[in-house]
Structures are given as C-alpha cells and as structure tokens.
Amino acid sequence: MDDGTVRLALPLLEAGQAQKEVTHNEALAVLDIAVQAVVQGGPVDQPPAAPAPGQCWIVGTAPQGPWAGRAGALAGWTDAGWRFAPAANGWRVWDAVANQPWRMTPTGWERGIVRAEQVRIGGRQVVGAQRPAISDVSGGATIDAEGRAALAKILDTLRQHGLIAT
C-alpha cells in the first residue's frame, strides 16, 4: 500500500489499523495548509522563531532545521508542530504580507506575476497580446509641434509598458 495520496501526500488509512483518528487528523492538518493556502511570505529557508497555529510559509530552496528536505513545500505551524504540503507545478497561494499571489512553476515559486492570454472586464477585452510597433510621427504638410509631442509621449508610454512593440 502507498504511504500517502499522490497529489497532497495525505496519509492513508490501512485495513485493521488501530487509532485511525490519528491518521485522519494528520490528513486534515495537511488539507488545512494546502486548501485555499495563505502564506506569511516566502520562499524562506529558516523557520520563524515564534509561529502562531495556522500560519504558513513557502519553504525556500535550502531549508534548515525542521524544514530540511522540504524545499518548495508549504510549511504550516499547528498545535502539534510543523506540517508540510508538497507543492506542485501550477499551485497558487496568497501572500498575506505582500498582498500578492505566488505561483509554483517548473523553475520554482514566482510572486505577483499573472499569466493570461487576455483580461476581460464585463465581457470586453481590456488587455491582450502585445500589438505591432507604431512608428513615431513624421512628415505631413502641416506640422503641429505640440500634437507631435503629445503623440510621442503616448507612444513612449505604451512602449514602456509593453503594450506595443518598440
């Protein structure tokens, strides 16, 4: 029989097992960390000195002490000590301190980056793929210096924010 579930490594009950409530409660403690996860920051390698029950952190790449061997996992403090949920590609958690999301990628955790093809508000696309480059204003029979300066600032801002190519 396996030691735990595939995705969350929750402990499994065994046929004829005594004190099944211990295994069941351990699984509930890990679920409490992993489901709708909120962290106090991360990734960090050293456990905090005085964690409160229910607080969680993202474990760093070189964890120490009781976190050793748990790189990239979520670490949550409970009344019974540290519990861990092994994170996988695509996991998302909320950072209560930075007020930003974290996302687990194949190369590790990244904070505050939202990846999408487009953003829609009320069914209307407001952000999408980068548009082609727009050249600076030039030529014409009548030259309006103030108008050209304003257009140049608009184009420069769009380029700086990556909304149009340079």
Short mmCIF file of N, CA and C in Angstrom, two decimals:
data_model
loop_
_atom_site.label_atom_id
_atom_site.label_comp_id
_atom_site.label_asym_id
_atom_site.label_seq_id
_atom_site.Cartn_x
_atom_site.Cartn_y
_atom_site.Cartn_z
N MET A 1 0.84 -1.19 0.00
CA MET A 1 0.00 0.00 0.00
C MET A 1 0.88 1.25 0.00
N ASP A 2 0.43 2.30 -0.64
CA ASP A 2 1.16 3.57 -0.69
C ASP A 2 1.20 4.23 0.68
N ASP A 3 2.22 5.09 0.87
CA ASP A 3 2.34 5.81 2.13
C ASP A 3 1.38 6.99 2.20
N GLY A 4 0.98 7.52 1.03
CA GLY A 4 0.10 8.68 1.02
C GLY A 4 -0.50 8.90 -0.34
N THR A 5 -1.41 9.88 -0.43
CA THR A 5 -2.06 10.18 -1.69
C THR A 5 -1.06 10.80 -2.66
N VAL A 6 -1.38 10.72 -3.94
CA VAL A 6 -0.44 11.15 -4.98
C VAL A 6 -0.21 12.65 -4.96
N ARG A 7 -1.25 13.45 -4.91
CA ARG A 7 -1.09 14.91 -5.07
C ARG A 7 -0.72 15.63 -3.78
N LEU A 8 -1.34 15.31 -2.66
CA LEU A 8 -1.11 16.07 -1.43
C LEU A 8 -0.32 15.29 -0.38
N ALA A 9 0.04 14.04 -0.69
CA ALA A 9 0.77 13.18 0.25
C ALA A 9 0.03 13.02 1.57
N LEU A 10 -1.30 12.97 1.49
CA LEU A 10 -2.10 12.77 2.69
C LEU A 10 -1.95 11.33 3.17
N PRO A 11 -1.82 11.12 4.48
CA PRO A 11 -1.68 9.75 4.97
C PRO A 11 -2.96 8.95 4.72
N LEU A 12 -2.78 7.68 4.38
CA LEU A 12 -3.90 6.79 4.09
C LEU A 12 -4.17 5.87 5.26
N LEU A 13 -5.44 5.54 5.46
CA LEU A 13 -5.81 4.56 6.47
C LEU A 13 -5.51 3.17 5.94
N GLU A 14 -5.13 2.27 6.82
CA GLU A 14 -4.88 0.88 6.42
C GLU A 14 -5.93 -0.02 7.05
N ALA A 15 -6.26 -1.09 6.39
CA ALA A 15 -7.21 -2.06 6.92
C ALA A 15 -6.70 -2.58 8.25
N GLY A 16 -7.54 -2.59 9.24
CA GLY A 16 -7.19 -3.10 10.56
C GLY A 16 -6.30 -2.17 11.36
N GLN A 17 -6.12 -0.96 10.91
CA GLN A 17 -5.25 -0.01 11.60
C GLN A 17 -5.87 0.43 12.92
N ALA A 18 -5.07 0.42 13.97
CA ALA A 18 -5.53 0.95 15.25
C ALA A 18 -5.36 2.47 15.24
N GLN A 19 -6.14 3.16 16.00
CA GLN A 19 -6.09 4.61 16.14
C GLN A 19 -6.17 5.32 14.79
N LYS A 20 -7.18 4.96 14.01
CA LYS A 20 -7.36 5.60 12.69
C LYS A 20 -7.53 7.11 12.80
N GLU A 21 -8.01 7.58 13.94
CA GLU A 21 -8.23 9.01 14.10
C GLU A 21 -6.92 9.80 14.01
N VAL A 22 -5.80 9.19 14.38
CA VAL A 22 -4.51 9.87 14.29
C VAL A 22 -4.17 10.14 12.82
N THR A 23 -4.30 9.13 11.99
CA THR A 23 -4.02 9.27 10.57
C THR A 23 -5.00 10.23 9.92
N HIS A 24 -6.27 10.12 10.28
CA HIS A 24 -7.30 11.00 9.72
C HIS A 24 -7.02 12.46 10.10
N ASN A 25 -6.69 12.70 11.35
CA ASN A 25 -6.42 14.06 11.81
C ASN A 25 -5.17 14.64 11.15
N GLU A 26 -4.16 13.78 10.91
CA GLU A 26 -2.96 14.24 10.21
C GLU A 26 -3.31 14.71 8.80
N ALA A 27 -4.18 13.95 8.12
CA ALA A 27 -4.61 14.33 6.77
C ALA A 27 -5.37 15.65 6.80
N LEU A 28 -6.23 15.84 7.80
CA LEU A 28 -6.96 17.10 7.91
C LEU A 28 -6.02 18.28 8.16
N ALA A 29 -4.96 18.07 8.95
CA ALA A 29 -3.99 19.15 9.21
C ALA A 29 -3.28 19.57 7.93
N VAL A 30 -2.92 18.61 7.08
CA VAL A 30 -2.27 18.94 5.81
C VAL A 30 -3.24 19.64 4.87
N LEU A 31 -4.49 19.16 4.83
CA LEU A 31 -5.51 19.82 4.00
C LEU A 31 -5.71 21.27 4.44
N ASP A 32 -5.67 21.52 5.73
CA ASP A 32 -5.86 22.87 6.25
C ASP A 32 -4.76 23.81 5.77
N ILE A 33 -3.58 23.27 5.51
CA ILE A 33 -2.48 24.08 4.98
C ILE A 33 -2.64 24.30 3.48
N ALA A 34 -3.02 23.24 2.75
CA ALA A 34 -2.98 23.26 1.29
C ALA A 34 -4.19 23.90 0.61
N VAL A 35 -5.37 23.78 1.20
CA VAL A 35 -6.59 24.25 0.53
C VAL A 35 -6.79 25.75 0.83
N GLN A 36 -6.93 26.54 -0.23
CA GLN A 36 -7.06 28.00 -0.11
C GLN A 36 -5.90 28.56 0.72
N ALA A 37 -4.70 28.17 0.36
CA ALA A 37 -3.50 28.49 1.14
C ALA A 37 -3.22 29.98 1.20
N VAL A 38 -2.87 30.43 2.40
CA VAL A 38 -2.44 31.80 2.65
C VAL A 38 -1.12 31.70 3.40
N VAL A 39 -0.08 32.37 2.88
CA VAL A 39 1.25 32.31 3.49
C VAL A 39 1.64 33.65 4.07
N GLN A 40 2.62 33.60 4.97
CA GLN A 40 3.16 34.81 5.60
C GLN A 40 4.40 35.30 4.87
N GLY A 41 4.70 34.68 3.73
CA GLY A 41 5.86 35.07 2.94
C GLY A 41 6.59 33.85 2.43
N GLY A 42 7.62 34.12 1.67
CA GLY A 42 8.44 33.03 1.16
C GLY A 42 9.12 33.44 -0.11
N PRO A 43 9.85 32.56 -0.67
CA PRO A 43 10.39 31.36 -0.03
C PRO A 43 11.45 31.73 1.00
N VAL A 44 11.39 31.06 2.15
CA VAL A 44 12.36 31.27 3.23
C VAL A 44 12.95 29.92 3.63
N ASP A 45 14.20 29.93 4.03
CA ASP A 45 14.88 28.69 4.38
C ASP A 45 14.86 28.38 5.87
N GLN A 46 14.67 29.39 6.69
CA GLN A 46 14.70 29.22 8.13
C GLN A 46 13.30 29.38 8.71
N PRO A 47 12.82 28.41 9.49
CA PRO A 47 11.50 28.56 10.11
C PRO A 47 11.47 29.78 11.04
N PRO A 48 10.33 30.45 11.16
CA PRO A 48 10.23 31.59 12.07
C PRO A 48 10.37 31.13 13.53
N ALA A 49 10.82 32.04 14.38
CA ALA A 49 11.08 31.69 15.79
C ALA A 49 9.80 31.45 16.58
N ALA A 50 8.76 32.21 16.31
CA ALA A 50 7.54 32.10 17.12
C ALA A 50 6.30 32.08 16.23
N PRO A 51 6.09 31.01 15.47
CA PRO A 51 4.90 30.96 14.61
C PRO A 51 3.63 30.75 15.43
N ALA A 52 2.53 31.23 14.89
CA ALA A 52 1.22 31.01 15.52
C ALA A 52 0.52 29.87 14.79
N PRO A 53 -0.27 29.07 15.50
CA PRO A 53 -1.01 28.00 14.83
C PRO A 53 -1.83 28.55 13.66
N GLY A 54 -1.72 27.87 12.52
CA GLY A 54 -2.44 28.28 11.32
C GLY A 54 -1.61 29.10 10.35
N GLN A 55 -0.48 29.63 10.80
CA GLN A 55 0.37 30.40 9.90
C GLN A 55 1.17 29.45 9.01
N CYS A 56 1.38 29.88 7.75
CA CYS A 56 2.10 29.07 6.76
C CYS A 56 3.14 29.91 6.04
N TRP A 57 4.15 29.22 5.51
CA TRP A 57 5.21 29.84 4.73
C TRP A 57 5.55 28.96 3.55
N ILE A 58 6.14 29.57 2.52
CA ILE A 58 6.71 28.81 1.41
C ILE A 58 8.15 28.50 1.81
N VAL A 59 8.50 27.22 1.77
CA VAL A 59 9.86 26.80 2.12
C VAL A 59 10.80 27.10 0.96
N GLY A 60 11.96 27.65 1.26
CA GLY A 60 12.95 28.02 0.25
C GLY A 60 13.67 26.83 -0.35
N THR A 61 14.72 27.12 -1.11
CA THR A 61 15.45 26.07 -1.84
C THR A 61 16.54 25.40 -1.01
N ALA A 62 16.91 25.99 0.13
CA ALA A 62 17.92 25.40 1.01
C ALA A 62 17.43 25.42 2.45
N PRO A 63 16.35 24.71 2.73
CA PRO A 63 15.74 24.77 4.06
C PRO A 63 16.63 24.19 5.16
N GLN A 64 16.46 24.74 6.36
CA GLN A 64 17.27 24.35 7.51
C GLN A 64 16.37 23.90 8.65
N GLY A 65 16.97 23.27 9.63
CA GLY A 65 16.26 22.86 10.83
C GLY A 65 15.13 21.90 10.52
N PRO A 66 13.99 22.12 11.14
CA PRO A 66 12.86 21.20 10.92
C PRO A 66 12.30 21.23 9.50
N TRP A 67 12.73 22.21 8.71
CA TRP A 67 12.28 22.29 7.31
C TRP A 67 13.22 21.56 6.35
N ALA A 68 14.34 21.04 6.83
CA ALA A 68 15.33 20.37 5.98
C ALA A 68 14.66 19.29 5.14
N GLY A 69 15.00 19.26 3.85
CA GLY A 69 14.45 18.26 2.95
C GLY A 69 13.07 18.57 2.43
N ARG A 70 12.54 19.76 2.72
CA ARG A 70 11.18 20.13 2.30
C ARG A 70 11.17 21.31 1.34
N ALA A 71 12.20 21.48 0.53
CA ALA A 71 12.32 22.61 -0.39
C ALA A 71 11.08 22.74 -1.26
N GLY A 72 10.57 23.98 -1.36
CA GLY A 72 9.43 24.29 -2.22
C GLY A 72 8.07 23.96 -1.64
N ALA A 73 8.03 23.26 -0.51
CA ALA A 73 6.74 22.86 0.09
C ALA A 73 6.10 24.05 0.82
N LEU A 74 4.85 23.86 1.21
CA LEU A 74 4.20 24.79 2.13
C LEU A 74 4.39 24.24 3.53
N ALA A 75 4.84 25.08 4.45
CA ALA A 75 5.04 24.68 5.84
C ALA A 75 4.02 25.40 6.69
N GLY A 76 3.26 24.66 7.46
CA GLY A 76 2.25 25.25 8.33
C GLY A 76 2.48 24.84 9.77
N TRP A 77 2.33 25.79 10.67
CA TRP A 77 2.51 25.51 12.10
C TRP A 77 1.17 25.11 12.69
N THR A 78 1.15 24.02 13.43
CA THR A 78 -0.05 23.55 14.11
C THR A 78 0.27 23.39 15.60
N ASP A 79 -0.74 23.09 16.39
CA ASP A 79 -0.52 22.84 17.82
C ASP A 79 0.43 21.66 18.04
N ALA A 80 0.51 20.76 17.05
CA ALA A 80 1.37 19.59 17.16
C ALA A 80 2.71 19.77 16.44
N GLY A 81 3.03 20.97 15.97
CA GLY A 81 4.30 21.22 15.28
C GLY A 81 4.12 21.49 13.81
N TRP A 82 5.20 21.37 13.04
CA TRP A 82 5.19 21.66 11.61
C TRP A 82 4.52 20.55 10.83
N ARG A 83 3.72 20.96 9.84
CA ARG A 83 3.11 20.05 8.87
C ARG A 83 3.48 20.62 7.50
N PHE A 84 3.60 19.74 6.50
CA PHE A 84 4.06 20.16 5.18
C PHE A 84 3.12 19.66 4.10
N ALA A 85 2.92 20.49 3.08
CA ALA A 85 2.17 20.11 1.87
C ALA A 85 3.12 20.30 0.70
N PRO A 86 3.48 19.22 0.01
CA PRO A 86 4.41 19.34 -1.12
C PRO A 86 3.74 20.02 -2.31
N ALA A 87 4.26 21.17 -2.72
CA ALA A 87 3.65 21.94 -3.81
C ALA A 87 4.05 21.36 -5.16
N ALA A 88 3.16 21.51 -6.13
CA ALA A 88 3.41 21.02 -7.49
C ALA A 88 3.19 22.17 -8.48
N ASN A 89 3.68 21.98 -9.70
CA ASN A 89 3.54 22.98 -10.76
C ASN A 89 2.08 23.42 -10.88
N GLY A 90 1.86 24.73 -10.86
CA GLY A 90 0.52 25.28 -11.00
C GLY A 90 -0.14 25.67 -9.69
N TRP A 91 0.40 25.25 -8.56
CA TRP A 91 -0.19 25.63 -7.27
C TRP A 91 -0.12 27.14 -7.11
N ARG A 92 -1.16 27.69 -6.50
CA ARG A 92 -1.21 29.12 -6.21
C ARG A 92 -1.52 29.32 -4.73
N VAL A 93 -0.86 30.29 -4.14
CA VAL A 93 -1.13 30.65 -2.75
C VAL A 93 -1.19 32.17 -2.67
N TRP A 94 -1.81 32.67 -1.62
CA TRP A 94 -1.91 34.11 -1.40
C TRP A 94 -0.93 34.52 -0.32
N ASP A 95 -0.15 35.57 -0.57
CA ASP A 95 0.78 36.11 0.40
C ASP A 95 0.07 37.22 1.16
N ALA A 96 -0.25 36.96 2.43
CA ALA A 96 -0.99 37.93 3.24
C ALA A 96 -0.16 39.17 3.56
N VAL A 97 1.17 39.05 3.57
CA VAL A 97 2.04 40.18 3.89
C VAL A 97 2.21 41.08 2.67
N ALA A 98 2.54 40.49 1.53
CA ALA A 98 2.77 41.27 0.31
C ALA A 98 1.48 41.58 -0.44
N ASN A 99 0.38 40.93 -0.07
CA ASN A 99 -0.91 41.12 -0.74
C ASN A 99 -0.82 40.80 -2.23
N GLN A 100 -0.13 39.69 -2.54
CA GLN A 100 0.07 39.26 -3.91
C GLN A 100 0.00 37.74 -3.99
N PRO A 101 -0.28 37.22 -5.19
CA PRO A 101 -0.28 35.76 -5.33
C PRO A 101 1.12 35.21 -5.60
N TRP A 102 1.35 33.98 -5.17
CA TRP A 102 2.54 33.21 -5.54
C TRP A 102 2.06 32.06 -6.41
N ARG A 103 2.88 31.64 -7.36
CA ARG A 103 2.54 30.52 -8.23
C ARG A 103 3.77 29.64 -8.38
N MET A 104 3.57 28.33 -8.23
CA MET A 104 4.65 27.37 -8.41
C MET A 104 4.80 27.08 -9.90
N THR A 105 6.02 27.24 -10.41
CA THR A 105 6.33 26.98 -11.81
C THR A 105 7.34 25.84 -11.87
N PRO A 106 7.66 25.34 -13.05
CA PRO A 106 8.68 24.29 -13.14
C PRO A 106 10.06 24.73 -12.60
N THR A 107 10.30 26.04 -12.53
CA THR A 107 11.58 26.52 -12.02
C THR A 107 11.51 27.04 -10.59
N GLY A 108 10.35 27.00 -9.96
CA GLY A 108 10.21 27.46 -8.57
C GLY A 108 9.05 28.42 -8.41
N TRP A 109 8.95 28.99 -7.22
CA TRP A 109 7.87 29.92 -6.90
C TRP A 109 8.13 31.29 -7.53
N GLU A 110 7.08 31.94 -8.05
CA GLU A 110 7.17 33.32 -8.53
C GLU A 110 6.03 34.11 -7.92
N ARG A 111 6.32 35.37 -7.54
CA ARG A 111 5.32 36.20 -6.86
C ARG A 111 4.85 37.34 -7.74
N GLY A 112 3.55 37.59 -7.70
CA GLY A 112 2.97 38.77 -8.31
C GLY A 112 2.88 38.76 -9.82
N ILE A 113 3.13 37.65 -10.46
CA ILE A 113 3.04 37.58 -11.92
C ILE A 113 1.76 36.84 -12.30
N VAL A 114 0.94 37.49 -13.10
CA VAL A 114 -0.29 36.87 -13.59
C VAL A 114 -0.08 36.57 -15.06
N ARG A 115 -0.28 35.34 -15.43
CA ARG A 115 -0.08 34.93 -16.83
C ARG A 115 -1.45 34.60 -17.44
N ALA A 116 -1.74 35.25 -18.57
CA ALA A 116 -3.02 35.03 -19.24
C ALA A 116 -2.90 35.47 -20.70
N GLU A 117 -3.79 34.98 -21.51
CA GLU A 117 -3.84 35.40 -22.91
C GLU A 117 -4.48 36.77 -23.04
N GLN A 118 -5.45 37.05 -22.17
CA GLN A 118 -6.12 38.34 -22.21
C GLN A 118 -6.87 38.55 -20.90
N VAL A 119 -7.25 39.80 -20.65
CA VAL A 119 -8.05 40.16 -19.49
C VAL A 119 -9.35 40.76 -20.01
N ARG A 120 -10.45 40.27 -19.48
CA ARG A 120 -11.77 40.79 -19.87
C ARG A 120 -12.48 41.33 -18.65
N ILE A 121 -13.12 42.46 -18.83
CA ILE A 121 -13.95 43.05 -17.79
C ILE A 121 -15.31 43.28 -18.40
N GLY A 122 -16.35 42.70 -17.79
CA GLY A 122 -17.70 42.83 -18.33
C GLY A 122 -17.81 42.28 -19.74
N GLY A 123 -17.03 41.23 -20.06
CA GLY A 123 -17.08 40.63 -21.37
C GLY A 123 -16.28 41.35 -22.44
N ARG A 124 -15.67 42.47 -22.09
CA ARG A 124 -14.90 43.26 -23.05
C ARG A 124 -13.41 43.12 -22.78
N GLN A 125 -12.64 42.78 -23.81
CA GLN A 125 -11.20 42.63 -23.65
C GLN A 125 -10.58 43.99 -23.36
N VAL A 126 -9.82 44.06 -22.26
CA VAL A 126 -9.14 45.30 -21.90
C VAL A 126 -7.62 45.17 -22.00
N VAL A 127 -7.10 43.96 -21.93
CA VAL A 127 -5.68 43.71 -22.11
C VAL A 127 -5.54 42.43 -22.93
N GLY A 128 -4.66 42.46 -23.90
CA GLY A 128 -4.44 41.28 -24.73
C GLY A 128 -2.98 41.21 -25.15
N ALA A 129 -2.74 40.49 -26.18
CA ALA A 129 -1.38 40.33 -26.69
C ALA A 129 -0.80 41.66 -27.13
N GLN A 130 0.51 41.78 -27.07
CA GLN A 130 1.19 43.00 -27.50
C GLN A 130 0.89 43.28 -28.97
N ARG A 131 0.57 44.50 -29.26
CA ARG A 131 0.25 44.93 -30.62
C ARG A 131 1.54 45.25 -31.38
N PRO A 132 1.45 45.31 -32.71
CA PRO A 132 2.63 45.64 -33.52
C PRO A 132 3.15 47.05 -33.23
N ALA A 133 4.39 47.27 -33.61
CA ALA A 133 5.02 48.57 -33.39
C ALA A 133 4.30 49.67 -34.16
N ILE A 134 4.31 50.87 -33.57
CA ILE A 134 3.77 52.07 -34.25
C ILE A 134 4.94 53.03 -34.36
N SER A 135 5.22 53.46 -35.55
CA SER A 135 6.37 54.36 -35.74
C SER A 135 6.04 55.75 -35.24
N ASP A 136 7.09 56.50 -34.94
CA ASP A 136 6.93 57.87 -34.49
C ASP A 136 6.34 58.71 -35.63
N VAL A 137 5.67 59.78 -35.24
CA VAL A 137 5.04 60.68 -36.20
C VAL A 137 6.12 61.43 -36.98
N SER A 138 5.92 61.48 -38.31
CA SER A 138 6.85 62.26 -39.13
C SER A 138 6.14 62.65 -40.42
N GLY A 139 6.67 63.63 -41.11
CA GLY A 139 6.12 64.06 -42.39
C GLY A 139 4.85 64.88 -42.24
N GLY A 140 4.18 65.10 -43.36
CA GLY A 140 2.94 65.86 -43.36
C GLY A 140 3.16 67.29 -43.80
N ALA A 141 2.09 67.91 -44.34
CA ALA A 141 2.18 69.28 -44.85
C ALA A 141 2.14 70.29 -43.71
N THR A 142 1.34 70.00 -42.69
CA THR A 142 1.23 70.92 -41.56
C THR A 142 1.82 70.24 -40.34
N ILE A 143 2.76 70.91 -39.68
CA ILE A 143 3.41 70.30 -38.52
C ILE A 143 2.95 71.01 -37.27
N ASP A 144 2.35 70.22 -36.36
CA ASP A 144 1.89 70.73 -35.07
C ASP A 144 2.83 70.17 -34.01
N ALA A 145 3.76 70.97 -33.55
CA ALA A 145 4.79 70.50 -32.61
C ALA A 145 4.18 69.98 -31.31
N GLU A 146 3.16 70.67 -30.77
CA GLU A 146 2.54 70.23 -29.52
C GLU A 146 1.82 68.90 -29.72
N GLY A 147 1.13 68.74 -30.82
CA GLY A 147 0.43 67.50 -31.12
C GLY A 147 1.39 66.34 -31.28
N ARG A 148 2.50 66.57 -31.99
CA ARG A 148 3.50 65.53 -32.16
C ARG A 148 4.14 65.15 -30.82
N ALA A 149 4.39 66.14 -29.98
CA ALA A 149 4.99 65.88 -28.67
C ALA A 149 4.05 65.02 -27.82
N ALA A 150 2.75 65.34 -27.87
CA ALA A 150 1.78 64.57 -27.10
C ALA A 150 1.70 63.13 -27.61
N LEU A 151 1.66 62.95 -28.94
CA LEU A 151 1.63 61.60 -29.52
C LEU A 151 2.90 60.83 -29.18
N ALA A 152 4.03 61.50 -29.19
CA ALA A 152 5.30 60.85 -28.87
C ALA A 152 5.29 60.34 -27.42
N LYS A 153 4.72 61.14 -26.50
CA LYS A 153 4.64 60.70 -25.10
C LYS A 153 3.70 59.51 -24.95
N ILE A 154 2.59 59.53 -25.65
CA ILE A 154 1.65 58.40 -25.59
C ILE A 154 2.31 57.14 -26.11
N LEU A 155 2.96 57.23 -27.27
CA LEU A 155 3.64 56.05 -27.84
C LEU A 155 4.75 55.56 -26.93
N ASP A 156 5.52 56.47 -26.33
CA ASP A 156 6.60 56.08 -25.43
C ASP A 156 6.04 55.33 -24.20
N THR A 157 4.95 55.81 -23.66
CA THR A 157 4.33 55.15 -22.51
C THR A 157 3.84 53.76 -22.87
N LEU A 158 3.19 53.63 -24.01
CA LEU A 158 2.72 52.31 -24.47
C LEU A 158 3.89 51.34 -24.66
N ARG A 159 5.00 51.84 -25.17
CA ARG A 159 6.19 51.00 -25.36
C ARG A 159 6.80 50.59 -24.01
N GLN A 160 6.88 51.54 -23.10
CA GLN A 160 7.45 51.25 -21.78
C GLN A 160 6.68 50.17 -21.04
N HIS A 161 5.38 50.13 -21.21
CA HIS A 161 4.54 49.14 -20.53
C HIS A 161 4.34 47.88 -21.36
N GLY A 162 5.03 47.80 -22.48
CA GLY A 162 4.97 46.59 -23.29
C GLY A 162 3.67 46.39 -24.03
N LEU A 163 2.88 47.44 -24.18
CA LEU A 163 1.59 47.31 -24.85
C LEU A 163 1.72 47.36 -26.37
N ILE A 164 2.79 48.01 -26.84
CA ILE A 164 3.11 47.97 -28.27
C ILE A 164 4.60 47.68 -28.38
N ALA A 165 4.99 47.08 -29.47
CA ALA A 165 6.40 46.74 -29.70
C ALA A 165 7.19 48.01 -29.97
N THR A 166 8.49 47.95 -29.74
CA THR A 166 9.35 49.11 -29.98
C THR A 166 9.90 49.07 -31.40
#
